[in-house]
PDB file of C-alpha atoms in Angstrom:
ATOM      1  CA  UNK C   1     -70.085  16.268  35.754  1.00 51.00           C
ATOM      2  CA  UNK C   2     -67.971  19.432  35.557  1.00 55.00           C
ATOM      3  CA  UNK C   3     -64.747  17.408  35.828  1.00 52.00           C
ATOM      4  CA  UNK C   4     -65.837  15.002  33.090  1.00 52.00           C
ATOM      5  CA  UNK C   5     -66.775  17.870  30.782  1.00 50.00           C
ATOM      6  CA  UNK C   6     -63.444  19.599  31.391  1.00 45.00           C
ATOM      7  CA  UNK C   7     -61.491  16.412  30.717  1.00 51.00           C
ATOM      8  CA  UNK C   8     -63.435  15.730  27.510  1.00 48.00           C
ATOM      9  CA  UNK C   9     -62.856  19.284  26.329  1.00 45.00           C
ATOM     10  CA  UNK C  10     -59.114  19.168  27.026  1.00 57.00           C
ATOM     11  CA  UNK C  11     -58.638  15.738  25.459  1.00 54.00           C
ATOM     12  CA  UNK C  12     -60.705  16.830  22.472  1.00 52.00           C
ATOM     13  CA  UNK C  13     -58.497  19.875  21.946  1.00 46.00           C
ATOM     14  CA  UNK C  14     -55.360  17.783  22.447  1.00 51.00           C
ATOM     15  CA  UNK C  15     -56.561  15.249  19.884  1.00 45.00           C
ATOM     16  CA  UNK C  16     -57.271  18.023  17.405  1.00 39.00           C
ATOM     17  CA  UNK C  17     -53.833  19.580  17.895  1.00 42.00           C
ATOM     18  CA  UNK C  18     -52.114  16.187  17.689  1.00 43.00           C
ATOM     19  CA  UNK C  19     -54.031  15.229  14.564  1.00 40.00           C
ATOM     20  CA  UNK C  20     -53.000  18.464  12.872  1.00 33.00           C
ATOM     21  CA  UNK C  21     -49.328  18.119  13.775  1.00 41.00           C
ATOM     22  CA  UNK C  22     -49.008  14.687  12.172  1.00 36.00           C
ATOM     23  CA  UNK C  23     -49.667  16.059   8.711  1.00 40.00           C
ATOM     24  CA  UNK C  24     -46.769  17.587   6.855  1.00 42.00           C
ATOM     25  CA  UNK C  25     -47.435  21.336   7.127  1.00 46.00           C
ATOM     26  CA  UNK C  26     -44.521  22.149   4.818  1.00 46.00           C
ATOM     27  CA  UNK C  27     -44.797  21.171   1.159  1.00 54.00           C
ATOM     28  CA  UNK C  28     -41.057  20.779   0.747  1.00 65.00           C
ATOM     29  CA  UNK C  29     -38.850  17.785   1.379  1.00 85.00           C
ATOM     30  CA  UNK C  30     -36.599  19.168   4.117  1.00 87.00           C
ATOM     31  CA  UNK C  31     -33.787  16.659   3.543  1.00 89.00           C
ATOM     32  CA  UNK C  32     -33.529  17.640  -0.111  1.00 90.00           C
ATOM     33  CA  UNK C  33     -33.901  21.353   0.660  1.00 89.00           C
ATOM     34  CA  UNK C  34     -31.081  21.221   3.202  1.00 90.00           C
ATOM     35  CA  UNK C  35     -28.748  19.226   0.938  1.00 90.00           C
ATOM     36  CA  UNK C  36     -29.393  21.458  -2.077  1.00 91.00           C
ATOM     37  CA  UNK C  37     -29.311  24.824  -0.303  1.00 91.00           C
ATOM     38  CA  UNK C  38     -26.520  26.869  -1.828  1.00 92.00           C
ATOM     39  CA  UNK C  39     -27.983  30.294  -2.566  1.00 92.00           C
ATOM     40  CA  UNK C  40     -29.012  33.041  -0.165  1.00 93.00           C
ATOM     41  CA  UNK C  41     -32.610  32.615  -1.314  1.00 92.00           C
ATOM     42  CA  UNK C  42     -32.605  28.907  -0.485  1.00 93.00           C
ATOM     43  CA  UNK C  43     -31.147  29.527   2.969  1.00 94.00           C
ATOM     44  CA  UNK C  44     -33.728  32.274   3.546  1.00 95.00           C
ATOM     45  CA  UNK C  45     -36.411  29.741   2.628  1.00 93.00           C
ATOM     46  CA  UNK C  46     -35.043  27.298   5.189  1.00 95.00           C
ATOM     47  CA  UNK C  47     -34.879  30.103   7.751  1.00 95.00           C
ATOM     48  CA  UNK C  48     -38.537  30.910   7.102  1.00 95.00           C
ATOM     49  CA  UNK C  49     -39.433  27.232   7.526  1.00 95.00           C
ATOM     50  CA  UNK C  50     -37.749  27.053  10.927  1.00 96.00           C
ATOM     51  CA  UNK C  51     -39.178  30.410  11.974  1.00 97.00           C
ATOM     52  CA  UNK C  52     -42.709  29.278  11.042  1.00 96.00           C
ATOM     53  CA  UNK C  53     -42.194  26.066  12.988  1.00 96.00           C
ATOM     54  CA  UNK C  54     -41.012  28.043  16.018  1.00 97.00           C
ATOM     55  CA  UNK C  55     -44.129  30.232  15.837  1.00 97.00           C
ATOM     56  CA  UNK C  56     -46.379  27.174  15.674  1.00 97.00           C
ATOM     57  CA  UNK C  57     -44.604  25.655  18.669  1.00 97.00           C
ATOM     58  CA  UNK C  58     -45.046  28.917  20.596  1.00 98.00           C
ATOM     59  CA  UNK C  59     -48.755  28.745  19.813  1.00 97.00           C
ATOM     60  CA  UNK C  60     -48.849  25.201  21.204  1.00 97.00           C
ATOM     61  CA  UNK C  61     -47.056  26.421  24.335  1.00 97.00           C
ATOM     62  CA  UNK C  62     -49.823  28.982  24.904  1.00 97.00           C
ATOM     63  CA  UNK C  63     -52.482  26.289  24.522  1.00 96.00           C
ATOM     64  CA  UNK C  64     -50.745  23.981  27.001  1.00 95.00           C
ATOM     65  CA  UNK C  65     -50.361  26.838  29.474  1.00 96.00           C
ATOM     66  CA  UNK C  66     -54.116  27.417  29.229  1.00 95.00           C
ATOM     67  CA  UNK C  67     -54.682  23.713  29.870  1.00 93.00           C
ATOM     68  CA  UNK C  68     -52.346  23.879  32.863  1.00 93.00           C
ATOM     69  CA  UNK C  69     -54.410  26.733  34.280  1.00 92.00           C
ATOM     70  CA  UNK C  70     -57.565  24.682  33.779  1.00 90.00           C
ATOM     71  CA  UNK C  71     -56.037  21.742  35.629  1.00 87.00           C
ATOM     72  CA  UNK C  72     -55.212  24.019  38.545  1.00 84.00           C
ATOM     73  CA  UNK C  73     -58.939  24.692  39.006  1.00 83.00           C
ATOM     74  CA  UNK C  74     -59.900  21.031  39.423  1.00 78.00           C
ATOM     75  CA  UNK C  75     -61.481  20.232  42.754  1.00 72.00           C
ATOM     76  CA  UNK C  76     -59.608  18.490  45.533  1.00 71.00           C
ATOM     77  CA  UNK C  77     -61.689  15.351  44.861  1.00 78.00           C
ATOM     78  CA  UNK C  78     -59.395  14.756  41.915  1.00 76.00           C
ATOM     79  CA  UNK C  79     -56.048  15.672  43.479  1.00 82.00           C
ATOM     80  CA  UNK C  80     -54.197  12.655  42.040  1.00 84.00           C
ATOM     81  CA  UNK C  81     -55.398  13.348  38.487  1.00 84.00           C
ATOM     82  CA  UNK C  82     -54.843  17.080  38.827  1.00 85.00           C
ATOM     83  CA  UNK C  83     -51.288  16.534  39.975  1.00 88.00           C
ATOM     84  CA  UNK C  84     -50.583  14.117  37.108  1.00 90.00           C
ATOM     85  CA  UNK C  85     -52.112  16.431  34.490  1.00 90.00           C
ATOM     86  CA  UNK C  86     -50.201  19.435  35.831  1.00 92.00           C
ATOM     87  CA  UNK C  87     -46.931  17.482  35.787  1.00 94.00           C
ATOM     88  CA  UNK C  88     -47.495  16.257  32.228  1.00 94.00           C
ATOM     89  CA  UNK C  89     -48.525  19.710  31.031  1.00 94.00           C
ATOM     90  CA  UNK C  90     -45.372  21.243  32.504  1.00 96.00           C
ATOM     91  CA  UNK C  91     -43.239  18.616  30.748  1.00 96.00           C
ATOM     92  CA  UNK C  92     -44.949  19.319  27.415  1.00 96.00           C
ATOM     93  CA  UNK C  93     -44.525  23.071  27.867  1.00 97.00           C
ATOM     94  CA  UNK C  94     -40.824  22.608  28.607  1.00 97.00           C
ATOM     95  CA  UNK C  95     -40.302  20.359  25.574  1.00 97.00           C
ATOM     96  CA  UNK C  96     -42.168  22.722  23.255  1.00 97.00           C
ATOM     97  CA  UNK C  97     -40.159  25.679  24.608  1.00 98.00           C
ATOM     98  CA  UNK C  98     -36.920  23.822  23.880  1.00 98.00           C
ATOM     99  CA  UNK C  99     -38.094  22.896  20.384  1.00 97.00           C
ATOM    100  CA  UNK C 100     -39.224  26.476  19.662  1.00 98.00           C
ATOM    101  CA  UNK C 101     -35.818  27.826  20.726  1.00 98.00           C
ATOM    102  CA  UNK C 102     -33.953  25.272  18.612  1.00 97.00           C
ATOM    103  CA  UNK C 103     -36.072  26.103  15.565  1.00 97.00           C
ATOM    104  CA  UNK C 104     -35.495  29.838  16.113  1.00 98.00           C
ATOM    105  CA  UNK C 105     -31.739  29.194  16.423  1.00 97.00           C
ATOM    106  CA  UNK C 106     -31.759  27.170  13.197  1.00 96.00           C
ATOM    107  CA  UNK C 107     -33.610  29.997  11.443  1.00 97.00           C
ATOM    108  CA  UNK C 108     -30.955  32.461  12.648  1.00 97.00           C
ATOM    109  CA  UNK C 109     -28.162  30.146  11.482  1.00 96.00           C
ATOM    110  CA  UNK C 110     -29.627  29.853   7.982  1.00 96.00           C
ATOM    111  CA  UNK C 111     -30.064  33.636   7.820  1.00 96.00           C
ATOM    112  CA  UNK C 112     -26.386  34.025   8.797  1.00 96.00           C
ATOM    113  CA  UNK C 113     -25.370  31.620   6.038  1.00 95.00           C
ATOM    114  CA  UNK C 114     -27.546  33.524   3.562  1.00 94.00           C
ATOM    115  CA  UNK C 115     -25.873  36.811   4.551  1.00 94.00           C
ATOM    116  CA  UNK C 116     -22.389  35.296   4.243  1.00 95.00           C
ATOM    117  CA  UNK C 117     -23.106  33.970   0.753  1.00 91.00           C
ATOM    118  CA  UNK C 118     -24.354  37.358  -0.538  1.00 80.00           C
TER     119      UNK C 118
END
């Protein structure tokens, strides 16, 4: 019963996070914003977008690390599932870390462009 409750809780949280990430959290059309960016203010806006995205990804990393810790507490009766969940969680954490770094780098690049234009 404890295992089933834990799995339902984790999948419920994952579904909630996934459902939220499919909506467009940024009210701007990024393709247009990137093509039209020519002023320092516009590049600062793009930098803020990427910085916000990086922060959200870092928040997701924390949540997946918590899930990974929860998987580590599963009983040995579920070793196969525990191992699979741990492996998948580690992959997700790695991917989110890469995406967070890339978004932070893009934010820094747009801030550099904004400073050069000034």
